[in-house]
XYZ file of C-alpha atoms in Angstrom:
740
model
C 8.834 6.700 -46.692
C 11.052 8.927 -43.892
C 13.619 8.378 -42.299
C 13.035 7.751 -39.187
C 10.231 4.790 -39.793
C 12.810 3.730 -42.346
C 15.318 3.070 -40.068
C 13.130 1.532 -37.265
C 12.958 -1.139 -40.124
C 16.498 -1.494 -41.193
C 17.860 -1.639 -37.557
C 14.553 -4.455 -37.000
C 15.957 -6.026 -40.265
C 19.481 -5.904 -38.854
C 18.659 -6.925 -35.669
C 16.966 -9.974 -36.129
C 19.429 -11.392 -38.822
C 22.576 -10.537 -36.224
C 20.608 -11.906 -33.723
C 20.291 -15.848 -35.038
C 23.224 -16.888 -33.763
C 22.119 -15.896 -29.473
C 19.919 -17.913 -27.166
C 15.936 -17.051 -27.088
C 15.024 -14.588 -24.186
C 12.080 -16.209 -22.296
C 9.444 -14.942 -22.471
C 8.198 -15.013 -18.547
C 9.482 -13.206 -15.770
C 8.717 -12.770 -12.257
C 8.465 -9.594 -9.814
C 8.983 -8.783 -5.806
C 5.379 -8.587 -5.029
C 5.381 -7.361 -1.587
C 7.956 -7.074 1.206
C 8.282 -7.320 5.032
C 11.270 -7.221 6.851
C 15.048 -7.709 5.864
C 14.638 -9.115 2.997
C 17.509 -9.297 0.397
C 17.910 -10.614 -3.790
C 20.227 -11.106 -5.988
C 19.520 -11.429 -9.644
C 22.904 -13.613 -10.729
C 25.305 -16.423 -9.470
C 28.639 -14.642 -7.654
C 26.126 -10.771 -7.017
C 26.313 -8.931 -4.666
C 22.247 -9.374 -2.379
C 20.885 -6.802 -2.923
C 17.582 -4.903 -0.646
C 14.517 -6.723 -2.435
C 12.068 -4.040 -3.756
C 9.217 -3.684 -4.864
C 8.636 -4.543 -8.679
C 12.267 -6.152 -8.556
C 12.815 -8.606 -11.858
C 13.278 -11.724 -11.190
C 14.454 -14.860 -13.447
C 16.532 -17.167 -14.000
C 19.409 -17.939 -10.898
C 17.685 -14.927 -9.390
C 18.434 -16.000 -5.247
C 16.207 -14.269 -2.973
C 16.808 -13.839 1.074
C 14.895 -13.414 3.726
C 15.888 -12.264 7.126
C 14.563 -12.845 11.218
C 10.884 -10.817 11.167
C 11.201 -11.115 7.089
C 8.375 -12.014 4.524
C 8.200 -11.438 0.928
C 5.511 -12.687 -1.917
C 7.089 -13.473 -5.880
C 4.779 -13.894 -8.028
C 4.945 -15.568 -12.237
C 2.242 -14.802 -13.540
C -0.650 -16.280 -11.392
C 1.957 -18.557 -8.965
C 2.173 -17.058 -6.094
C 5.853 -18.453 -4.176
C 5.936 -16.961 -0.393
C 8.331 -16.887 1.918
C 9.356 -16.604 5.212
C 12.031 -15.708 8.462
C 15.253 -17.341 8.272
C 14.594 -18.340 4.228
C 16.800 -19.262 1.645
C 14.884 -19.143 -2.172
C 17.520 -20.199 -5.376
C 15.342 -18.931 -9.448
C 17.157 -22.811 -10.773
C 15.347 -21.539 -14.378
C 12.052 -19.147 -15.248
C 11.143 -19.432 -18.987
C 7.750 -19.948 -21.371
C 7.460 -23.605 -20.034
C 9.080 -23.916 -16.958
C 9.476 -22.463 -13.501
C 12.829 -25.133 -11.218
C 13.092 -23.865 -7.700
C 14.908 -24.479 -4.521
C 14.485 -23.959 -0.977
C 17.746 -23.931 0.536
C 16.713 -23.707 3.553
C 13.091 -21.734 5.402
C 10.168 -22.044 4.674
C 7.733 -21.403 0.864
C 4.700 -21.812 0.992
C 3.133 -22.005 -3.042
C -0.031 -21.387 -4.652
C -1.246 -21.922 -7.821
C -3.792 -21.522 -9.957
C -3.546 -22.191 -13.616
C -3.631 -25.858 -14.327
C -1.532 -25.306 -17.642
C 2.145 -24.535 -15.351
C 2.172 -27.979 -12.407
C 3.758 -29.835 -15.820
C 7.194 -27.504 -15.518
C 6.422 -26.293 -12.492
C 9.358 -28.689 -9.400
C 11.252 -27.453 -5.893
C 13.412 -29.328 -5.233
C 14.989 -29.016 -1.551
C 18.138 -31.130 -0.178
C 16.105 -34.047 0.408
C 14.195 -34.711 -2.670
C 11.942 -32.748 -4.865
C 8.289 -32.351 -4.847
C 5.745 -31.641 -8.474
C 2.505 -30.240 -7.781
C 0.079 -33.197 -9.265
C -3.783 -30.519 -9.179
C -4.321 -26.872 -8.566
C -3.888 -25.978 -5.586
C -1.035 -25.182 -2.206
C 1.457 -26.189 -0.775
C 3.878 -26.054 2.491
C 7.466 -26.927 2.112
C 10.019 -26.564 5.413
C 13.390 -27.343 4.530
C 15.833 -28.009 6.988
C 13.761 -25.673 10.127
C 14.784 -29.889 12.108
C 17.769 -30.829 10.706
C 18.182 -33.047 7.593
C 14.549 -32.847 7.097
C 12.104 -31.565 4.516
C 8.264 -31.005 5.916
C 5.881 -31.051 2.772
C 2.280 -30.169 3.480
C -0.713 -30.044 1.186
C -3.770 -27.541 1.761
C -5.454 -27.668 -1.001
C -4.461 -30.631 -3.836
C -2.748 -32.560 -4.801
C 1.006 -33.478 -4.585
C 4.290 -36.108 -5.695
C 7.417 -36.221 -3.135
C 10.374 -38.096 -4.474
C 12.629 -38.104 -1.787
C 14.568 -40.835 1.580
C 13.910 -43.720 -1.294
C 10.672 -43.371 -1.588
C 7.903 -41.808 -3.614
C 4.637 -40.966 -2.409
C 1.520 -39.349 -3.573
C -0.046 -36.445 -0.975
C -3.988 -35.218 -1.061
C -4.918 -32.422 0.763
C -4.698 -32.205 4.899
C -1.092 -34.601 4.794
C 2.176 -33.722 5.156
C 5.265 -35.682 4.452
C 8.528 -35.590 6.711
C 11.714 -36.394 4.376
C 14.618 -37.558 5.438
C 17.175 -39.385 3.831
C 16.793 -42.491 4.082
C 13.594 -42.419 5.988
C 9.939 -40.999 4.990
C 6.915 -40.593 7.174
C 3.274 -38.884 6.563
C 1.165 -36.938 8.470
C -2.152 -34.670 9.543
C -0.785 -31.562 7.743
C -1.203 -28.383 11.018
C -1.103 -24.791 10.150
C -0.045 -21.817 11.306
C 0.872 -18.117 11.029
C 2.621 -18.230 8.345
C -0.304 -20.199 6.345
C -2.807 -18.103 7.582
C -1.509 -15.082 6.164
C -0.735 -16.395 2.671
C -3.787 -17.601 3.008
C -5.568 -13.778 3.540
C -2.663 -13.160 0.483
C -4.258 -15.609 -1.131
C -8.638 -14.011 -0.691
C -7.102 -10.976 -2.451
C -6.818 -12.245 -5.257
C -10.073 -13.379 -5.486
C -12.002 -10.898 -5.188
C -9.956 -9.235 -8.656
C -12.257 -7.694 -11.558
C -8.799 -7.142 -14.049
C -9.027 -10.656 -15.297
C -11.822 -9.598 -17.210
C -9.463 -7.274 -19.714
C -5.781 -8.318 -19.144
C -5.061 -12.615 -19.058
C -3.998 -14.301 -15.431
C -0.621 -14.749 -16.355
C 0.371 -11.265 -17.449
C 2.640 -10.945 -13.322
C 1.295 -7.641 -11.624
C -2.538 -7.334 -13.061
C -3.666 -8.260 -9.098
C -2.335 -5.114 -8.244
C -4.534 -2.750 -10.315
C -7.767 -3.026 -9.438
C -6.951 -1.426 -6.101
C -5.250 1.155 -7.576
C -6.905 2.258 -10.925
C -9.733 2.076 -12.789
C -11.208 0.046 -16.684
C -13.659 1.427 -19.131
C -12.900 0.499 -22.760
C -12.334 2.089 -25.547
C -13.028 2.582 -29.516
C -10.031 2.641 -30.473
C -7.696 0.535 -28.071
C -9.543 -1.724 -26.832
C -9.612 -1.665 -22.679
C -7.689 0.808 -20.514
C -7.062 0.904 -17.394
C -5.919 4.454 -16.189
C -4.548 5.023 -12.182
C -6.035 6.485 -9.946
C -4.017 9.469 -7.532
C -1.233 10.501 -9.992
C 0.045 14.182 -10.175
C -1.098 16.178 -12.769
C 2.023 16.407 -14.623
C 2.784 12.392 -13.745
C 4.027 10.743 -16.790
C 5.286 7.129 -17.338
C 8.647 5.765 -16.805
C 10.014 9.353 -14.969
C 9.093 7.964 -11.472
C 11.211 4.442 -10.843
C 14.424 3.315 -11.925
C 16.783 1.736 -14.890
C 18.811 -2.085 -13.758
C 20.992 -3.968 -15.922
C 19.555 -7.159 -16.339
C 20.924 -10.021 -18.514
C 19.736 -10.764 -21.012
C 18.259 -7.672 -21.610
C 20.157 -4.958 -20.612
C 18.486 -2.115 -18.710
C 15.352 -2.737 -17.434
C 12.937 -0.322 -15.641
C 11.250 -0.354 -11.821
C 8.670 0.967 -11.727
C 8.267 2.709 -7.589
C 4.480 2.181 -7.855
C 2.870 -0.665 -6.252
C 0.817 -1.372 -9.576
C 3.750 -0.402 -11.943
C 5.373 -4.179 -13.250
C 2.211 -4.664 -15.498
C 1.489 -1.678 -17.162
C 5.841 -1.013 -17.400
C 6.192 -3.993 -19.600
C 3.482 -4.840 -20.823
C 1.236 -2.831 -23.594
C 1.729 0.415 -24.622
C 0.468 4.004 -22.868
C -1.466 6.702 -25.139
C -3.136 9.375 -23.820
C -6.493 9.944 -23.433
C -8.864 12.562 -22.955
C -5.227 14.959 -21.556
C -4.676 12.116 -19.055
C -2.791 8.963 -19.397
C -3.601 5.538 -20.079
C -2.630 2.297 -20.607
C -3.763 0.754 -23.306
C -3.208 -4.174 -22.662
C -4.898 -4.273 -26.424
C -7.019 -6.932 -27.204
C -6.969 -10.967 -26.965
C -3.775 -10.524 -25.307
C -3.519 -14.894 -25.113
C 0.026 -15.675 -23.772
C 2.134 -12.038 -22.281
C 5.470 -11.887 -23.480
C 7.386 -9.614 -20.598
C 9.939 -6.822 -21.992
C 12.001 -4.970 -20.088
C 10.428 -0.844 -20.360
C 8.619 -0.603 -24.302
C 9.633 2.941 -24.323
C 11.526 4.249 -27.229
C 15.546 5.530 -27.011
C 16.413 8.906 -28.419
C 20.676 11.386 -27.470
C 23.651 9.629 -27.192
C 27.554 10.974 -26.972
C 25.466 13.604 -29.930
C 22.865 14.959 -28.292
C 24.933 17.776 -25.790
C 22.080 19.449 -23.418
C 22.242 22.102 -20.584
C 22.970 20.781 -17.174
C 21.799 22.284 -13.299
C 25.024 20.416 -11.671
C 24.600 22.084 -8.468
C 23.200 25.300 -9.904
C 26.151 25.079 -12.571
C 24.907 24.626 -16.152
C 26.897 22.549 -17.996
C 27.164 20.476 -21.135
C 27.097 16.869 -21.540
C 25.484 13.869 -23.421
C 22.004 13.081 -22.741
C 20.294 10.626 -22.978
C 16.048 10.313 -23.509
C 13.689 7.710 -23.271
C 9.751 7.617 -24.091
C 6.451 5.629 -23.549
C 5.707 3.537 -27.000
C 1.768 4.643 -27.939
C 0.657 0.936 -29.759
C 0.975 2.205 -33.335
C 4.608 2.795 -32.960
C 7.309 -0.293 -33.487
C 9.160 -1.653 -30.598
C 13.041 -3.230 -31.724
C 14.445 -4.288 -28.462
C 17.880 -4.561 -27.938
C 17.699 -8.364 -27.680
C 17.294 -11.246 -29.804
C 13.235 -12.260 -29.042
C 11.827 -14.775 -31.160
C 9.068 -14.318 -33.877
C 6.419 -14.539 -32.542
C 7.667 -13.034 -29.299
C 8.262 -9.963 -31.224
C 4.890 -10.222 -33.740
C 3.121 -9.937 -29.964
C 4.650 -6.367 -29.235
C 4.132 -5.131 -32.706
C 1.183 -6.363 -33.410
C -0.230 -3.029 -33.173
C 2.350 -1.055 -35.634
C 0.855 0.836 -38.409
C 3.612 1.940 -40.724
C 1.850 5.097 -41.947
C 2.521 6.168 -38.254
C 3.644 9.318 -38.005
C 4.156 9.901 -34.333
C 3.795 14.178 -34.718
C 5.870 14.962 -30.747
C 7.261 12.131 -27.797
C 4.759 12.835 -25.190
C 6.346 12.097 -22.077
C 9.614 11.950 -23.294
C 12.651 12.132 -20.273
C 15.736 13.100 -20.370
C 18.694 12.274 -17.264
C 23.172 12.551 -17.486
C 24.494 9.582 -20.113
C 27.159 9.274 -18.330
C 24.405 7.082 -15.845
C 24.000 4.476 -17.414
C 28.274 4.086 -17.409
C 28.544 1.651 -14.469
C 26.243 -0.804 -13.723
C 24.455 1.234 -10.499
C 20.940 1.645 -11.046
C 19.493 5.269 -12.181
C 16.889 6.958 -10.231
C 15.445 8.531 -12.218
C 13.267 10.997 -9.554
C 16.586 11.875 -8.028
C 19.013 12.557 -11.587
C 19.894 15.833 -12.905
C 17.012 17.579 -16.000
C 17.773 19.833 -17.920
C 16.383 21.997 -19.830
C 14.400 20.873 -22.832
C 13.202 23.399 -25.944
C 11.001 21.711 -29.071
C 13.887 22.432 -31.126
C 16.331 20.069 -28.461
C 13.805 17.239 -29.245
C 12.849 17.740 -32.711
C 16.295 16.804 -33.183
C 16.515 14.127 -30.431
C 18.469 11.295 -32.295
C 17.451 6.777 -32.378
C 20.116 5.772 -29.695
C 19.761 3.421 -26.748
C 21.844 3.631 -23.956
C 25.473 2.560 -24.153
C 26.347 -0.750 -21.872
C 27.593 -1.321 -17.831
C 31.256 0.047 -18.042
C 33.365 -3.575 -16.554
C 34.803 -6.692 -18.084
C 31.828 -8.480 -18.919
C 32.979 -10.867 -21.008
C 33.844 -11.998 -17.911
C 31.024 -12.511 -16.310
C 29.311 -14.016 -18.876
C 32.448 -16.261 -20.196
C 30.746 -19.458 -17.362
C 32.249 -22.139 -19.670
C 35.827 -21.116 -19.355
C 36.387 -20.933 -22.860
C 37.792 -17.390 -23.438
C 34.878 -16.692 -25.621
C 31.720 -15.064 -24.336
C 28.313 -17.313 -24.252
C 25.884 -17.368 -26.488
C 23.571 -15.478 -24.829
C 26.241 -13.233 -23.484
C 26.230 -9.571 -24.744
C 26.495 -8.502 -28.015
C 28.960 -5.461 -29.129
C 27.897 -3.158 -31.210
C 29.344 -2.439 -35.288
C 28.236 0.755 -36.224
C 27.608 0.502 -39.951
C 27.952 4.121 -42.281
C 26.048 5.478 -44.121
C 25.542 4.530 -47.585
C 26.251 1.252 -47.568
C 30.121 1.685 -47.032
C 32.176 -1.429 -44.568
C 31.410 -1.127 -41.557
C 34.505 1.120 -39.617
C 35.330 -1.781 -37.125
C 34.623 -5.103 -39.379
C 33.566 -8.431 -37.410
C 36.240 -10.290 -35.098
C 35.135 -13.669 -37.411
C 37.750 -14.148 -40.530
C 35.240 -14.693 -43.208
C 34.030 -10.895 -42.464
C 30.441 -11.664 -40.822
C 29.019 -11.177 -36.906
C 30.476 -13.571 -33.694
C 27.591 -14.907 -31.389
C 28.154 -11.607 -29.707
C 28.398 -8.792 -32.511
C 25.740 -6.944 -34.351
C 24.952 -4.481 -36.895
C 23.189 -0.534 -36.163
C 23.198 2.176 -38.758
C 23.761 4.763 -38.307
C 21.953 7.507 -40.094
C 23.653 10.020 -43.116
C 23.846 13.375 -41.053
C 22.235 15.981 -43.741
C 23.903 19.281 -43.778
C 21.410 22.282 -43.034
C 21.380 24.766 -45.752
C 22.548 27.977 -44.945
C 19.275 30.874 -44.005
C 20.075 34.269 -46.692
C 17.990 36.792 -45.765
C 16.201 39.059 -47.922
C 17.695 42.751 -49.362
C 16.362 45.479 -46.975
C 13.492 47.354 -48.204
C 13.862 51.154 -49.778
C 11.856 53.588 -48.404
C 10.092 56.618 -50.770
C 10.410 60.165 -49.225
C 6.680 60.403 -49.927
C 5.752 58.071 -46.989
C 5.051 59.353 -42.796
C 7.980 60.190 -40.692
C 6.116 57.078 -37.968
C 6.177 54.599 -41.514
C 9.431 55.099 -41.843
C 10.400 55.092 -38.394
C 9.132 51.639 -37.987
C 11.214 50.417 -41.035
C 14.514 51.093 -40.040
C 13.162 49.464 -37.178
C 12.184 45.947 -38.715
C 15.395 46.413 -40.485
C 17.422 46.545 -38.646
C 15.439 43.553 -36.641
C 16.152 41.693 -40.297
C 19.829 42.483 -40.335
C 20.591 41.310 -36.495
C 18.753 38.556 -37.137
C 20.560 37.572 -40.576
C 23.696 38.302 -38.696
C 22.887 35.754 -36.373
C 22.229 33.359 -38.521
C 24.918 33.166 -39.609
C 26.912 32.519 -37.325
C 24.992 29.750 -36.659
C 25.825 28.250 -40.144
C 29.390 29.187 -39.443
C 29.267 27.293 -36.311
C 26.751 24.521 -37.497
C 29.699 24.269 -40.566
C 32.028 24.371 -37.799
C 31.324 20.678 -36.036
C 30.521 19.258 -39.098
C 33.974 19.492 -40.089
C 34.458 19.234 -37.060
C 32.918 15.566 -36.734
C 34.737 14.926 -39.978
C 37.820 14.994 -38.381
C 36.498 13.220 -35.129
C 35.437 10.239 -37.913
C 38.559 10.398 -39.561
C 40.177 10.234 -36.396
C 38.398 7.309 -34.959
C 38.600 5.063 -38.505
C 42.478 5.552 -38.242
C 41.918 3.930 -34.287
C 39.722 1.409 -35.175
C 42.362 0.304 -37.547
C 45.010 0.226 -35.636
C 43.352 -1.746 -33.113
C 42.761 -4.291 -35.547
C 46.116 -4.781 -36.677
C 46.540 -4.685 -32.780
C 43.530 -7.729 -32.097
C 44.950 -9.495 -35.426
C 48.571 -9.720 -33.713
C 47.102 -10.603 -30.272
C 44.298 -12.602 -32.216
C 47.908 -14.998 -33.737
C 49.255 -14.946 -30.099
C 46.581 -16.526 -28.382
C 46.790 -19.081 -31.215
C 50.305 -19.971 -30.357
C 49.570 -19.703 -27.100
C 46.330 -22.562 -27.287
C 48.428 -24.876 -29.210
C 51.058 -25.698 -26.138
C 48.510 -25.529 -23.583
C 46.793 -28.226 -26.087
C 49.440 -30.436 -26.003
C 49.777 -29.529 -21.886
C 46.167 -30.452 -22.048
C 46.645 -33.426 -23.730
C 49.244 -34.824 -20.913
C 47.580 -33.899 -18.184
C 44.343 -35.225 -19.421
C 46.957 -39.160 -19.756
C 47.814 -38.741 -16.751
C 43.927 -37.507 -15.568
C 43.307 -40.990 -16.734
C 45.275 -43.254 -15.954
C 44.675 -41.295 -11.973
C 40.355 -42.306 -13.016
C 40.978 -45.607 -14.856
C 42.414 -46.375 -10.918
C 39.895 -44.603 -8.946
C 36.434 -46.736 -11.294
C 38.924 -49.831 -10.077
C 39.295 -48.871 -6.148
C 35.848 -46.956 -6.338
C 34.091 -50.629 -8.055
C 35.509 -52.691 -4.970
C 33.967 -49.690 -2.632
C 30.877 -49.852 -4.476
C 30.456 -53.488 -3.709
C 31.066 -53.118 -0.162
C 28.734 -50.666 -0.165
C 26.162 -52.669 -1.965
C 26.303 -54.953 0.501
C 25.625 -52.392 3.568
C 23.229 -50.879 1.710
C 20.917 -54.579 1.105
C 21.935 -54.542 4.776
C 20.038 -51.486 5.498
C 17.575 -52.409 3.516
C 16.363 -55.487 4.595
C 16.883 -53.237 8.824
C 14.283 -50.361 7.308
C 11.764 -53.128 5.311
C 11.273 -54.964 8.425
C 11.201 -51.314 11.181
C 8.936 -50.536 7.791
C 6.766 -53.080 8.056
C 6.170 -52.611 12.376
C 5.379 -49.215 12.376
C 2.557 -49.981 9.939
C 1.376 -52.837 11.931
C 1.507 -50.142 14.799
C -0.063 -47.954 12.241
C -2.733 -50.183 11.791
C -3.310 -51.124 14.850
C -4.135 -47.584 16.047
C -6.288 -46.894 13.040
C -8.396 -49.294 14.129
C -8.936 -48.848 18.010
C -9.293 -45.027 16.777
C -12.385 -46.055 14.173
C -13.391 -47.954 17.762
C -13.507 -44.941 18.831
C -15.297 -43.153 16.696
C -17.548 -46.022 15.949
C -19.054 -45.581 19.576
C -18.620 -42.239 20.134
C -21.271 -42.435 16.754
C -23.700 -44.325 18.248
C -23.983 -42.463 21.116
C -23.963 -38.961 19.373
C -26.950 -40.773 17.487
C -29.113 -42.290 20.135
C -28.620 -38.819 22.384
C -29.990 -36.991 19.767
C -32.357 -39.697 18.741
C -33.978 -39.265 22.393
C -33.944 -35.395 22.296
C -35.871 -35.594 18.464
C -38.339 -38.071 20.316
C -38.945 -35.795 23.535
C -38.811 -32.544 21.479
C -41.536 -34.466 19.483
C -43.576 -35.090 22.323
C -43.376 -31.278 23.492
C -44.548 -29.860 20.159
C -47.951 -32.502 20.163
C -48.554 -31.519 23.249
C -48.300 -27.431 22.330
C -49.574 -27.591 19.408
C -52.471 -29.379 21.157
C -53.450 -27.134 23.679
C -53.312 -24.587 21.416
C -55.783 -25.842 18.918
C -58.424 -27.226 22.090
C -57.849 -23.018 23.633
C -58.198 -21.871 19.749
C -62.064 -24.138 19.299
C -62.802 -22.610 22.543
C -62.074 -19.303 21.926
C -64.304 -19.365 18.410
C -67.174 -21.136 20.364
C -67.281 -18.078 22.871
C -66.683 -15.643 19.100
C -69.493 -17.294 18.186
C -72.043 -17.444 20.529
C -71.530 -13.832 20.777
C -71.730 -12.655 17.387
C -75.259 -14.915 17.572
C -76.797 -12.969 21.053
C -76.168 -10.087 18.695
C -77.439 -10.206 15.635
C -80.262 -11.316 17.795
C -80.783 -8.222 20.178
C -79.758 -6.338 16.711
C -82.787 -7.680 14.714
C -84.556 -7.060 17.547
C -83.740 -3.149 17.644
C -84.819 -3.060 14.646
C -87.836 -3.815 14.890
C -88.675 -1.961 17.331
C -86.958 0.725 15.248
C -88.610 0.038 12.334
C -92.784 -0.426 14.476
C -92.105 2.822 15.914
C -91.084 4.852 12.914
C -94.015 3.270 11.215
C -96.813 4.383 14.312
C -94.833 8.069 14.252
C -95.325 8.472 10.658
C -98.825 6.909 10.379
C -100.133 9.918 13.369
C -98.164 12.715 11.203
C -99.907 11.657 8.135
C -102.803 10.898 9.660
C -103.047 14.987 11.593
C -101.139 15.879 7.981
C -104.091 14.739 6.586
C -107.086 16.200 8.735
C -104.962 19.768 8.979
C -104.978 19.768 5.355
C -108.985 19.143 5.150
C -109.179 22.370 7.332
C -107.656 23.900 4.982
C -109.373 23.445 2.184
C -112.611 24.074 4.033
C -111.041 26.846 5.159
C -108.966 29.258 2.486
C -109.413 29.365 -1.191
C -108.072 27.976 -3.754
C -104.036 29.723 -3.355
C -104.261 29.194 0.356
C -104.461 25.375 -0.551
C -101.571 25.922 -3.185
C -99.158 26.708 -0.379
C -100.543 23.481 1.420
C -99.575 21.164 -1.006
C -96.169 22.610 -1.216
C -95.864 23.146 3.101
C -96.949 19.144 3.321
C -93.710 18.405 0.216
C -91.617 19.817 2.311
C -92.741 17.875 5.484
C -92.845 15.137 3.501
C -89.168 15.344 2.234
C -88.380 16.672 6.058
C -90.210 13.324 7.015
C -87.885 11.073 3.971
C -84.169 13.209 4.664
C -85.137 11.894 9.009
C -86.086 8.537 8.332
C -82.040 8.642 6.249
C -81.623 10.069 8.262
C -82.065 7.107 11.800
C -80.740 4.467 9.489
C -77.702 5.654 8.819
C -77.136 5.987 12.628
C -79.295 2.690 12.665
C -76.241 1.015 10.519
C -73.423 2.998 11.621
C -74.860 1.164 14.950
C -74.677 -1.303 14.130
C -71.444 -2.211 12.637
C -70.210 -0.609 15.589
C -71.710 -3.321 17.136
C -70.484 -6.230 15.035
C -67.267 -4.955 15.470
C -66.923 -5.152 19.674
C-alpha cells in the first residue's frame, strides 16, 4: 500500500469520525444561469451584495436583486426561477427536499417540470403563500401595487393562501391577494411572460437528458457547447467545442468561499457549471472530456471535484512584476474517476459513496494532469481568486512530484463571530471547523482539542501529517584509472568525464547539505511551534476559567432580568387578553361586513356570467345558422358544376367515339383497296413471270434455265420484301391515324 493511498484512506476515516457532530451539507445547489442588466447577489444574510456572475452558486440565505432593466434566471435542477426588473428574491431554504423562496417585491416566473419537486416547493410574499400542485408555469407579482400580490397560472394548478382565504387556481386564472381579501380574474401575459416562455422552449430541444438526469443543475447548457459519445471504459463522455488546445479544466474561472462547503469553483464558460460540480474529467485522445458516469440517479453537488496540493512547505518561484521571488504555492488538478474525493466538509455517507462510486483502491496516478498552481497567499483573504489573472510559477517535473497533499486554508477574519448566529459565544454546529494537526507515528496532537475530555468539539477535525522521510545521501563511485596504452583521444574523453563526475558529486554534496540543513531548521521550527502551542494551551485554559467565572455572574444577572421580564410579560398578557377581546369583536364585525360584500360580489359576478353566457349562446346560434346556409349554398354550387362537367365530358366522349368509328371504317376500306391492288399486281407479275419462263425454257439450254430460276427466286424475295414494307407502312399510317 503506497503512502498517497494510505494518506487518502486515513484522511477519509478521520474526516468521517470528526464530522459526526457536524450538520450535513445539502446535495442540491442552484446556479445563476443568465444575467441581463444590473443583477446583484449576496450569499448570506448581512453579506455585501456583489454583481452576479453566470454559474454563481445559489444556496440557502442567498438573495438576488435586479435593478432597472435587469433580468436573471436561476436554475435548480430542472426548475427555473426568473426575475423581472426591480425585483428582490430571497432563498430561505434550499436543500435535498425543499425549496423555500420569498419574493419581497417585483415579478417572478416559476417553471416546474418534475413532479417530485412540487412537495417541497413554497413561495411566500408579504401577503401570503403559493404552492404548486401540478407541474407547470406560474407568475407572481409582489408589491407592484401597494399591499397586493398577484398570482397568475399559465400551466398547471396552484394553491394560494392569503387574505383570510385559501383557493385553488387553474390554468388561465389569476388571484389578487390583499391583506384581508382575495379576488379572481383572468390571467394576462406581457413581455416578461413571453421572454420566460422562449427560455422554456429552449429546454424542450435538449438531448443531454438522455445521458444525465434533468435534476443535474446546468445540464441544459451542454448540447449547445459540446458533443456526446459513448466510451467503453468511462460510459457517456461530453467533449467541449471551441476550446484552446492547451485548455485545462478548473483553470478559466475563480475561487470563492461559500459556507459550509468552503472554496467553491465558479467557471467562466456558460457550460461550466455541471462539469465543475458533478462527475470527473478524463484525458481521452489528447483531449479533456467530462465523464458524468452511468446510472447517475439523484446527483450530489460538490464545490469542486479536484485534488489539492501545496501549502506553506511547498515553495516555488513566482514572477512578481519582472522579479522572481520564492513563495508558498497552492495547486489543484481535476480528479480522475478512479481517484478518491476527500471533502473538507461533512457529507452523508451515501453522498460520499456517490462521489467515489468509481474509485479504485489500487489506482496509481502516474502524474497530475491539468495541474494549476498559484500563490498560497491568495487563499488567505475573503476576496475572490481570479485564476487567469494570478501569477503562475515555473513548474518542473521534480517540483510537481514533490508537491505534498494539502487543502487551501480558510479565509482570515472573525469567522467565529460570523458563524455564531445564535449568540451563545460558540460557533454553530455547521460552522467552519478548526484543523488539529496530528504528528506521524501515532504521537499525541501538538495542539490538543478544546474539550476537557480530550475529544474533538463540534467545530474541530483531525488531519494527520505524513512522516518526513529523509532522503539518503548520494555517493559517487571512485574515478577510473587510465592505462598508458590508451589513445590520446580516449584519455582526453575520460579526463572530461572525470571532471564532470567530480562537478556532479560536488553539486549533490551541496544539495545534501542544504537538505540536511533544511531538515534541521524544520525540526527547530517544529519544536518552537510546539512550545508556542503549549503556551497557547495554557493561555486558553486561563481564558476559559475567566470565561466560566464571568458566565456565572452573567447567569445571576440574567436570572434577575428574567424575573423582571416575567412580571412585565404577565402584565402584558392581561392587557393583551383585553385587547384581543376588543379586536375579536371588531374582527367579527369586519368579517360580517366582508361576508355581505362578498355575497353581493358573487351575485354580481353570477349575473355578469349569465349575461355573458346568453350573449355567447346568441353568437354561437347566429354563427351556426350562417355557417349552415353557407354550406348549403356551396353544396348546391358544387352539384351544378359537377353535373355540367359530367354532361360536357359525356358529349366529348360520344364525339370521340364516333370519330374513332369513322376512322376505323375508313381504315378498313383502305386496307381492302390495298389488298385488292396488291393481289392484282401479284397476279400480273406471276403471269408475266410464267410467260417469260416458258419462253426462256424454250429458247435457252438447261444451264440458262437454272439461272432463270434463280432470278425468279430473287424476284419473288424482292416482291416479299416490298410487300412487307408496304404492310409496315400501312400499320404506321394506321397508328398515326389512331393517335390523331
